mmCIF file of C-alpha atoms in Angstrom:
data_model
loop_
_atom_site.group_PDB
_atom_site.id
_atom_site.type_symbol
_atom_site.label_atom_id
_atom_site.label_comp_id
_atom_site.label_asym_id
_atom_site.label_seq_id
_atom_site.Cartn_x
_atom_site.Cartn_y
_atom_site.Cartn_z
ATOM 1 C CA MET A 1 -14.973 -29.598 -39.249
ATOM 2 C CA SER A 2 -17.262 -26.768 -40.288
ATOM 3 C CA TYR A 3 -15.915 -23.262 -39.689
ATOM 4 C CA LYS A 4 -17.225 -19.882 -40.801
ATOM 5 C CA VAL A 5 -15.164 -16.915 -42.075
ATOM 6 C CA GLU A 6 -16.789 -13.480 -41.825
ATOM 7 C CA PRO A 7 -15.449 -9.939 -42.401
ATOM 8 C CA LEU A 8 -15.478 -7.384 -39.629
ATOM 9 C CA PRO A 9 -17.372 -4.211 -40.600
ATOM 10 C CA ASP A 10 -15.318 -1.232 -41.811
ATOM 11 C CA SER A 11 -12.065 -3.087 -41.122
ATOM 12 C CA LYS A 12 -10.178 -2.325 -44.338
ATOM 13 C CA ALA A 13 -6.432 -1.762 -43.897
ATOM 14 C CA ARG A 14 -3.634 -1.585 -46.439
ATOM 15 C CA LEU A 15 -1.650 -3.980 -44.258
ATOM 16 C CA GLY A 16 -3.432 -5.186 -41.134
ATOM 17 C CA GLU A 17 -0.949 -6.567 -38.632
ATOM 18 C CA GLY A 18 -0.271 -7.212 -34.950
ATOM 19 C CA PRO A 19 -3.716 -8.392 -33.723
ATOM 20 C CA HIS A 20 -3.901 -8.292 -29.917
ATOM 21 C CA TRP A 21 -6.979 -9.325 -27.922
ATOM 22 C CA ASP A 22 -7.435 -7.182 -24.802
ATOM 23 C CA GLU A 23 -9.591 -9.237 -22.448
ATOM 24 C CA ALA A 24 -10.380 -6.412 -20.015
ATOM 25 C CA ARG A 25 -11.713 -4.143 -22.758
ATOM 26 C CA GLN A 26 -13.170 -6.934 -24.914
ATOM 27 C CA SER A 27 -11.399 -5.348 -27.854
ATOM 28 C CA LEU A 28 -9.123 -6.404 -30.672
ATOM 29 C CA TYR A 29 -6.270 -3.980 -31.329
ATOM 30 C CA TYR A 30 -4.339 -4.076 -34.600
ATOM 31 C CA VAL A 31 -2.278 -1.756 -36.791
ATOM 32 C CA ASP A 32 -2.432 -0.543 -40.374
ATOM 33 C CA LEU A 33 1.292 -0.919 -40.763
ATOM 34 C CA ASP A 34 2.637 1.548 -43.307
ATOM 35 C CA SER A 35 0.125 4.309 -42.614
ATOM 36 C CA ALA A 36 0.863 4.544 -38.852
ATOM 37 C CA GLY A 37 -2.718 3.540 -38.145
ATOM 38 C CA ILE A 38 -3.802 1.965 -34.873
ATOM 39 C CA ASN A 39 -7.244 0.414 -34.624
ATOM 40 C CA ARG A 40 -9.609 -1.064 -32.038
ATOM 41 C CA TYR A 41 -12.483 -3.414 -32.732
ATOM 42 C CA ASP A 42 -14.985 -3.192 -29.865
ATOM 43 C CA TYR A 43 -16.600 -6.621 -29.639
ATOM 44 C CA ASN A 44 -19.694 -5.472 -27.752
ATOM 45 C CA GLN A 45 -20.350 -2.509 -30.034
ATOM 46 C CA LYS A 46 -19.327 -4.423 -33.175
ATOM 47 C CA LYS A 47 -17.529 -1.248 -34.197
ATOM 48 C CA ILE A 48 -13.994 -0.337 -35.255
ATOM 49 C CA TYR A 49 -12.283 2.841 -34.070
ATOM 50 C CA LYS A 50 -9.334 4.048 -36.151
ATOM 51 C CA ALA A 51 -6.587 6.527 -35.312
ATOM 52 C CA LYS A 52 -3.527 7.931 -37.039
ATOM 53 C CA ILE A 53 -0.390 8.443 -34.948
ATOM 54 C CA GLU A 54 0.531 12.103 -35.263
ATOM 55 C CA GLY A 55 3.850 12.681 -37.032
ATOM 56 C CA GLU A 56 4.546 9.003 -37.742
ATOM 57 C CA LYS A 57 4.576 7.007 -40.988
ATOM 58 C CA TYR A 58 4.761 3.450 -39.645
ATOM 59 C CA ALA A 59 3.186 1.267 -36.951
ATOM 60 C CA SER A 60 4.224 -2.385 -36.891
ATOM 61 C CA PHE A 61 2.612 -3.540 -33.623
ATOM 62 C CA ILE A 62 0.447 -2.275 -30.774
ATOM 63 C CA LEU A 63 0.715 -3.541 -27.187
ATOM 64 C CA PRO A 64 -1.310 -2.162 -24.270
ATOM 65 C CA ILE A 65 0.811 -1.026 -21.318
ATOM 66 C CA GLU A 66 -0.037 -2.716 -18.041
ATOM 67 C CA GLY A 67 -1.683 -0.293 -15.598
ATOM 68 C CA LYS A 68 -1.851 2.544 -18.168
ATOM 69 C CA PRO A 69 -5.203 2.219 -19.953
ATOM 70 C CA GLN A 70 -4.491 4.983 -22.486
ATOM 71 C CA GLU A 71 -0.868 4.070 -23.258
ATOM 72 C CA PHE A 72 0.392 1.602 -25.861
ATOM 73 C CA ALA A 73 3.785 0.446 -27.087
ATOM 74 C CA VAL A 74 3.912 0.849 -30.864
ATOM 75 C CA GLY A 75 6.666 -0.016 -33.336
ATOM 76 C CA CYS A 76 7.553 3.209 -35.191
ATOM 77 C CA LEU A 77 10.353 2.211 -37.566
ATOM 78 C CA ARG A 78 13.443 1.935 -35.304
ATOM 79 C CA ARG A 79 11.710 3.033 -32.096
ATOM 80 C CA CYS A 80 9.381 1.337 -29.709
ATOM 81 C CA ALA A 81 7.285 4.390 -28.896
ATOM 82 C CA ILE A 82 4.759 4.967 -26.137
ATOM 83 C CA VAL A 83 1.595 6.251 -27.760
ATOM 84 C CA GLU A 84 -1.304 7.887 -25.957
ATOM 85 C CA TRP A 85 -4.773 7.019 -27.282
ATOM 86 C CA ASP A 86 -8.209 6.994 -25.684
ATOM 87 C CA GLY A 87 -9.393 4.220 -27.996
ATOM 88 C CA THR A 88 -11.940 6.326 -29.879
ATOM 89 C CA SER A 89 -10.311 9.551 -31.097
ATOM 90 C CA PRO A 90 -9.066 9.708 -34.724
ATOM 91 C CA VAL A 91 -5.641 10.973 -33.658
ATOM 92 C CA ALA A 92 -3.067 9.462 -31.268
ATOM 93 C CA LYS A 93 0.275 10.916 -30.238
ATOM 94 C CA VAL A 94 3.711 9.703 -29.230
ATOM 95 C CA VAL A 95 4.547 10.789 -25.685
ATOM 96 C CA ARG A 96 8.008 9.222 -25.356
ATOM 97 C CA THR A 97 10.362 6.568 -26.689
ATOM 98 C CA LEU A 98 10.665 3.369 -24.671
ATOM 99 C CA PHE A 99 13.770 2.145 -26.533
ATOM 100 C CA GLU A 100 15.478 2.098 -29.931
ATOM 101 C CA ILE A 101 17.060 -0.832 -31.721
ATOM 102 C CA ARG A 102 20.830 -1.048 -32.172
ATOM 103 C CA PRO A 103 22.129 2.060 -33.999
ATOM 104 C CA GLU A 104 24.866 0.169 -35.862
ATOM 105 C CA LEU A 105 22.164 -1.733 -37.786
ATOM 106 C CA LYS A 106 20.831 1.449 -39.344
ATOM 107 C CA ASP A 107 18.963 -0.233 -42.208
ATOM 108 C CA ASN A 108 16.691 -2.254 -39.897
ATOM 109 C CA GLN A 109 13.184 -1.506 -38.682
ATOM 110 C CA LEU A 110 10.991 -3.156 -36.079
ATOM 111 C CA ASN A 111 8.394 -5.605 -37.324
ATOM 112 C CA ASP A 112 6.196 -7.975 -35.328
ATOM 113 C CA ALA A 113 6.278 -7.929 -31.497
ATOM 114 C CA LYS A 114 4.341 -9.243 -28.509
ATOM 115 C CA ALA A 115 4.591 -9.369 -24.744
ATOM 116 C CA ASP A 116 5.524 -12.819 -23.453
ATOM 117 C CA PRO A 117 3.472 -14.487 -20.669
ATOM 118 C CA ASN A 118 5.436 -12.474 -18.061
ATOM 119 C CA GLY A 119 4.919 -9.178 -19.862
ATOM 120 C CA ARG A 120 8.403 -8.869 -21.383
ATOM 121 C CA PHE A 121 8.819 -7.390 -24.839
ATOM 122 C CA PHE A 122 9.739 -9.855 -27.596
ATOM 123 C CA GLY A 123 10.146 -8.535 -31.126
ATOM 124 C CA GLY A 124 12.405 -8.433 -34.109
ATOM 125 C CA THR A 125 13.547 -6.519 -37.139
ATOM 126 C CA MET A 126 13.635 -6.607 -40.913
ATOM 127 C CA PRO A 127 15.384 -4.497 -43.575
ATOM 128 C CA HIS A 128 13.914 -1.058 -44.231
ATOM 129 C CA GLY A 129 13.571 0.248 -47.773
ATOM 130 C CA ILE A 130 15.161 -2.815 -49.388
ATOM 131 C CA LYS A 131 13.065 -4.440 -52.115
ATOM 132 C CA ASP A 132 14.967 -7.732 -52.252
ATOM 133 C CA PHE A 133 14.690 -8.312 -48.503
ATOM 134 C CA GLN A 134 14.466 -12.087 -48.887
ATOM 135 C CA ASN A 135 18.216 -12.237 -49.522
ATOM 136 C CA VAL A 136 19.207 -9.986 -46.608
ATOM 137 C CA TRP A 137 19.943 -11.396 -43.149
ATOM 138 C CA ASN A 138 20.756 -8.353 -41.021
ATOM 139 C CA GLY A 139 17.722 -8.600 -38.739
ATOM 140 C CA GLU A 140 17.664 -9.616 -35.085
ATOM 141 C CA LEU A 141 15.248 -10.907 -32.462
ATOM 142 C CA TYR A 142 15.170 -8.995 -29.161
ATOM 143 C CA SER A 143 13.723 -9.104 -25.713
ATOM 144 C CA TRP A 144 13.344 -6.004 -23.555
ATOM 145 C CA GLU A 145 12.780 -5.947 -19.804
ATOM 146 C CA LYS A 146 13.378 -3.290 -17.156
ATOM 147 C CA GLY A 147 15.266 -1.021 -19.535
ATOM 148 C CA GLN A 148 17.547 -3.714 -20.929
ATOM 149 C CA LEU A 149 17.496 -4.753 -24.597
ATOM 150 C CA LYS A 150 18.873 -8.255 -25.252
ATOM 151 C CA VAL A 151 19.706 -9.849 -28.593
ATOM 152 C CA LEU A 152 18.151 -13.327 -28.638
ATOM 153 C CA LYS A 153 18.921 -14.227 -32.252
ATOM 154 C CA GLU A 154 21.143 -12.739 -34.954
ATOM 155 C CA LYS A 155 21.146 -13.148 -38.760
ATOM 156 C CA VAL A 156 17.378 -12.896 -39.046
ATOM 157 C CA GLY A 157 15.801 -12.174 -42.422
ATOM 158 C CA LEU A 158 12.264 -10.953 -41.761
ATOM 159 C CA SER A 159 11.299 -11.315 -38.103
ATOM 160 C CA ASN A 160 7.621 -12.186 -37.840
ATOM 161 C CA GLY A 161 5.248 -14.313 -35.744
ATOM 162 C CA LEU A 162 5.773 -15.098 -32.053
ATOM 163 C CA ALA A 163 3.795 -17.363 -29.727
ATOM 164 C CA TRP A 164 4.211 -19.151 -26.394
ATOM 165 C CA ASP A 165 2.903 -22.421 -25.010
ATOM 166 C CA THR A 166 3.585 -22.219 -21.279
ATOM 167 C CA LYS A 167 2.246 -25.742 -20.679
ATOM 168 C CA ALA A 168 4.825 -27.218 -23.031
ATOM 169 C CA LYS A 169 7.442 -24.572 -22.071
ATOM 170 C CA LYS A 170 7.846 -23.643 -25.743
ATOM 171 C CA PHE A 171 8.366 -20.445 -27.705
ATOM 172 C CA TYR A 172 7.495 -20.415 -31.404
ATOM 173 C CA TYR A 173 9.035 -18.009 -33.892
ATOM 174 C CA ALA A 174 8.704 -17.355 -37.613
ATOM 175 C CA ASP A 175 11.494 -15.834 -39.678
ATOM 176 C CA THR A 176 9.671 -15.445 -42.990
ATOM 177 C CA ASN A 177 12.882 -15.746 -45.013
ATOM 178 C CA ASN A 178 13.405 -19.281 -43.677
ATOM 179 C CA PHE A 179 9.951 -20.492 -44.796
ATOM 180 C CA GLU A 180 9.564 -22.229 -41.428
ATOM 181 C CA VAL A 181 8.376 -21.846 -37.848
ATOM 182 C CA GLU A 182 10.916 -22.750 -35.167
ATOM 183 C CA SER A 183 10.267 -24.023 -31.659
ATOM 184 C CA TYR A 184 12.503 -23.157 -28.717
ATOM 185 C CA ASP A 185 12.644 -24.324 -25.142
ATOM 186 C CA TYR A 186 11.317 -21.378 -23.136
ATOM 187 C CA ASP A 187 12.165 -20.420 -19.546
ATOM 188 C CA GLN A 188 9.251 -18.304 -18.358
ATOM 189 C CA ALA A 189 11.084 -17.108 -15.251
ATOM 190 C CA THR A 190 14.016 -15.624 -17.173
ATOM 191 C CA GLY A 191 12.665 -15.250 -20.714
ATOM 192 C CA ALA A 192 15.569 -17.293 -22.084
ATOM 193 C CA ILE A 193 15.085 -19.356 -25.256
ATOM 194 C CA SER A 194 17.241 -22.300 -26.338
ATOM 195 C CA ASN A 195 17.453 -25.482 -28.403
ATOM 196 C CA PRO A 196 15.862 -24.348 -31.699
ATOM 197 C CA LYS A 197 14.112 -26.943 -33.851
ATOM 198 C CA VAL A 198 11.922 -26.753 -36.945
ATOM 199 C CA ALA A 199 8.279 -27.120 -35.907
ATOM 200 C CA PHE A 200 6.663 -26.476 -39.298
ATOM 201 C CA ASP A 201 8.393 -26.357 -42.681
ATOM 202 C CA LEU A 202 6.304 -24.545 -45.283
ATOM 203 C CA ARG A 203 8.656 -25.547 -48.119
ATOM 204 C CA LYS A 204 7.268 -29.082 -47.948
ATOM 205 C CA ILE A 205 3.739 -27.906 -48.769
ATOM 206 C CA ARG A 206 4.382 -26.097 -52.046
ATOM 207 C CA PRO A 207 7.977 -26.810 -53.100
ATOM 208 C CA GLU A 208 7.408 -25.024 -56.410
ATOM 209 C CA GLY A 209 6.864 -21.729 -54.558
ATOM 210 C CA PRO A 210 7.316 -21.817 -50.786
ATOM 211 C CA LEU A 211 4.617 -20.240 -48.662
ATOM 212 C CA LEU A 212 5.618 -17.267 -46.506
ATOM 213 C CA PRO A 213 4.916 -17.743 -42.776
ATOM 214 C CA ASP A 214 3.765 -14.514 -41.128
ATOM 215 C CA GLY A 215 1.897 -14.119 -37.823
ATOM 216 C CA ILE A 216 1.295 -17.097 -35.535
ATOM 217 C CA THR A 217 -0.629 -18.029 -32.399
ATOM 218 C CA VAL A 218 -1.392 -21.152 -30.339
ATOM 219 C CA ASP A 219 -4.532 -22.672 -28.875
ATOM 220 C CA THR A 220 -4.983 -24.159 -25.403
ATOM 221 C CA GLU A 221 -4.252 -27.649 -26.771
ATOM 222 C CA GLY A 222 -0.822 -26.524 -27.970
ATOM 223 C CA ASN A 223 -1.616 -26.368 -31.684
ATOM 224 C CA LEU A 224 -0.027 -23.694 -33.885
ATOM 225 C CA TYR A 225 -1.952 -21.411 -36.238
ATOM 226 C CA VAL A 226 0.241 -20.015 -39.015
ATOM 227 C CA ALA A 227 -0.816 -17.191 -41.347
ATOM 228 C CA THR A 228 0.632 -17.450 -44.859
ATOM 229 C CA PHE A 229 1.261 -14.213 -46.731
ATOM 230 C CA TRP A 230 0.348 -14.759 -50.402
ATOM 231 C CA GLY A 231 -1.012 -18.169 -49.396
ATOM 232 C CA GLY A 232 -4.648 -17.315 -48.645
ATOM 233 C CA THR A 233 -4.523 -19.757 -45.767
ATOM 234 C CA VAL A 234 -4.101 -20.225 -42.038
ATOM 235 C CA PHE A 235 -2.679 -23.632 -41.162
ATOM 236 C CA LYS A 236 -3.529 -25.350 -37.894
ATOM 237 C CA VAL A 237 -0.496 -27.493 -37.108
ATOM 238 C CA ASP A 238 0.641 -30.003 -34.509
ATOM 239 C CA PRO A 239 4.089 -28.537 -33.713
ATOM 240 C CA SER A 240 5.401 -31.800 -32.269
ATOM 241 C CA THR A 241 4.992 -33.577 -35.620
ATOM 242 C CA GLY A 242 4.658 -30.746 -38.154
ATOM 243 C CA LYS A 243 1.388 -32.315 -39.333
ATOM 244 C CA ILE A 244 -1.293 -30.020 -40.753
ATOM 245 C CA LEU A 245 -4.522 -30.597 -38.818
ATOM 246 C CA LEU A 246 -6.662 -28.070 -40.680
ATOM 247 C CA GLU A 247 -6.311 -25.590 -43.547
ATOM 248 C CA ILE A 248 -8.466 -22.504 -42.933
ATOM 249 C CA THR A 249 -9.153 -20.795 -46.261
ATOM 250 C CA ILE A 250 -9.306 -16.994 -46.205
ATOM 251 C CA PRO A 251 -10.908 -15.210 -49.198
ATOM 252 C CA THR A 252 -7.829 -13.131 -50.019
ATOM 253 C CA SER A 253 -4.163 -14.011 -50.491
ATOM 254 C CA GLN A 254 -2.142 -11.681 -48.242
ATOM 255 C CA VAL A 255 -2.923 -13.312 -44.887
ATOM 256 C CA ALA A 256 -0.819 -11.448 -42.344
ATOM 257 C CA SER A 257 -1.542 -12.484 -38.756
ATOM 258 C CA VAL A 258 -3.828 -14.275 -36.321
ATOM 259 C CA ALA A 259 -5.029 -13.998 -32.715
ATOM 260 C CA PHE A 260 -7.721 -15.656 -30.648
ATOM 261 C CA GLY A 261 -10.276 -13.420 -28.969
ATOM 262 C CA GLY A 262 -13.923 -12.890 -28.149
ATOM 263 C CA PRO A 263 -15.628 -13.381 -24.766
ATOM 264 C CA ASN A 264 -14.848 -17.114 -24.813
ATOM 265 C CA LEU A 265 -11.498 -16.780 -26.615
ATOM 266 C CA ASP A 266 -12.832 -19.066 -29.349
ATOM 267 C CA ILE A 267 -12.874 -16.618 -32.275
ATOM 268 C CA LEU A 268 -9.792 -16.584 -34.490
ATOM 269 C CA TYR A 269 -9.207 -13.068 -35.812
ATOM 270 C CA VAL A 270 -7.257 -12.915 -39.065
ATOM 271 C CA THR A 271 -5.653 -9.750 -40.442
ATOM 272 C CA THR A 272 -4.889 -9.362 -44.144
ATOM 273 C CA GLY A 273 -3.174 -6.971 -46.514
ATOM 274 C CA ASP A 274 -3.760 -5.177 -49.755
ATOM 275 C CA ILE A 275 -0.286 -3.931 -50.645
ATOM 276 C CA THR A 276 -0.651 -4.570 -54.392
ATOM 277 C CA ASP A 277 -4.173 -3.328 -55.204
ATOM 278 C CA LEU A 278 -5.868 -6.691 -54.928
ATOM 279 C CA PRO A 279 -9.623 -7.091 -55.419
ATOM 280 C CA LYS A 280 -11.974 -6.946 -52.441
ATOM 281 C CA PRO A 281 -11.957 -8.179 -49.705
ATOM 282 C CA ALA A 282 -8.149 -7.727 -49.530
ATOM 283 C CA GLY A 283 -7.085 -5.846 -46.399
ATOM 284 C CA THR A 284 -10.170 -6.917 -44.441
ATOM 285 C CA ILE A 285 -10.031 -8.280 -40.898
ATOM 286 C CA PHE A 286 -11.890 -11.590 -40.612
ATOM 287 C CA GLN A 287 -13.324 -13.575 -37.746
ATOM 288 C CA VAL A 288 -13.291 -17.352 -37.920
ATOM 289 C CA THR A 289 -15.828 -19.200 -35.768
ATOM 290 C CA GLY A 290 -16.721 -22.867 -35.388
ATOM 291 C CA LEU A 291 -13.128 -24.050 -34.937
ATOM 292 C CA ASN A 292 -13.887 -25.854 -31.659
ATOM 293 C CA ALA A 293 -10.698 -24.384 -30.223
ATOM 294 C CA LYS A 294 -9.757 -21.691 -27.744
ATOM 295 C CA GLY A 295 -6.685 -19.527 -27.409
ATOM 296 C CA TYR A 296 -5.174 -17.076 -24.971
ATOM 297 C CA PRO A 297 -5.727 -13.338 -24.566
ATOM 298 C CA GLY A 298 -2.961 -10.914 -25.370
ATOM 299 C CA VAL A 299 -0.567 -9.971 -22.563
ATOM 300 C CA SER A 300 0.001 -6.309 -21.708
ATOM 301 C CA LEU A 301 3.564 -5.018 -21.709
ATOM 302 C CA LYS A 302 5.182 -4.358 -18.351
ATOM 303 C CA ILE A 303 7.411 -1.300 -18.364
#
């Protein structure tokens, strides 16, 4: 298979995360995580608009709010905040807090999050301000719906990628500290997850130094795409067997997350990081074409 990897113009971020394709606006939203930056790539204009959230230091995800075209749910450390942004201005502002994570786990912060196919919030936490986070398991995975925060999984290390395959009734989840992606049976009507199994074990690829799974997505055929932080790679995987179908090489090592987008949903957008002063093009957002695969658009959050 012949695929092509190209940088998006002016897309540099210190840590690009949380890519979300908004079908209605033909735009890719993503965050620059530890600078509280929220960004929008306008596909038709081939232009990126960048904003800083006023008074904040951190933005771990961005999710459009259903029915509110200028409101977004953004992870601001321990809060899921509602941020107002017109999509072009250089400044955005928090207008209210949607919810906060459990106060007794004071050292945690929100990390990756998405809306599930029904528009519920799914997202998890990781330690805040702890350098040796790979040996800490105080994180949790949550869902939020109609004002209620539920704990779906405890003893999480670094909560990361989330994806759903409604055809197979599966939910996929990456806890980076486990070096694996899990599959769960998924009840779309209730949002319940059950029966965890290992779908992809990254320890088996490089046993001498396990790859770190970060953001994930699925295509319409049910294949997983797994970004590997420090791995310089996105793996296309058959989750029923764990077999690698394709290794997509990205020209920088800190590969953070992935999302399908574009008018035909056949472009794989890949966010990357530059948290250790790597050479160019670290921190660039890439588009991968020629994969002969399609994905799903992002789902707006229902509040």
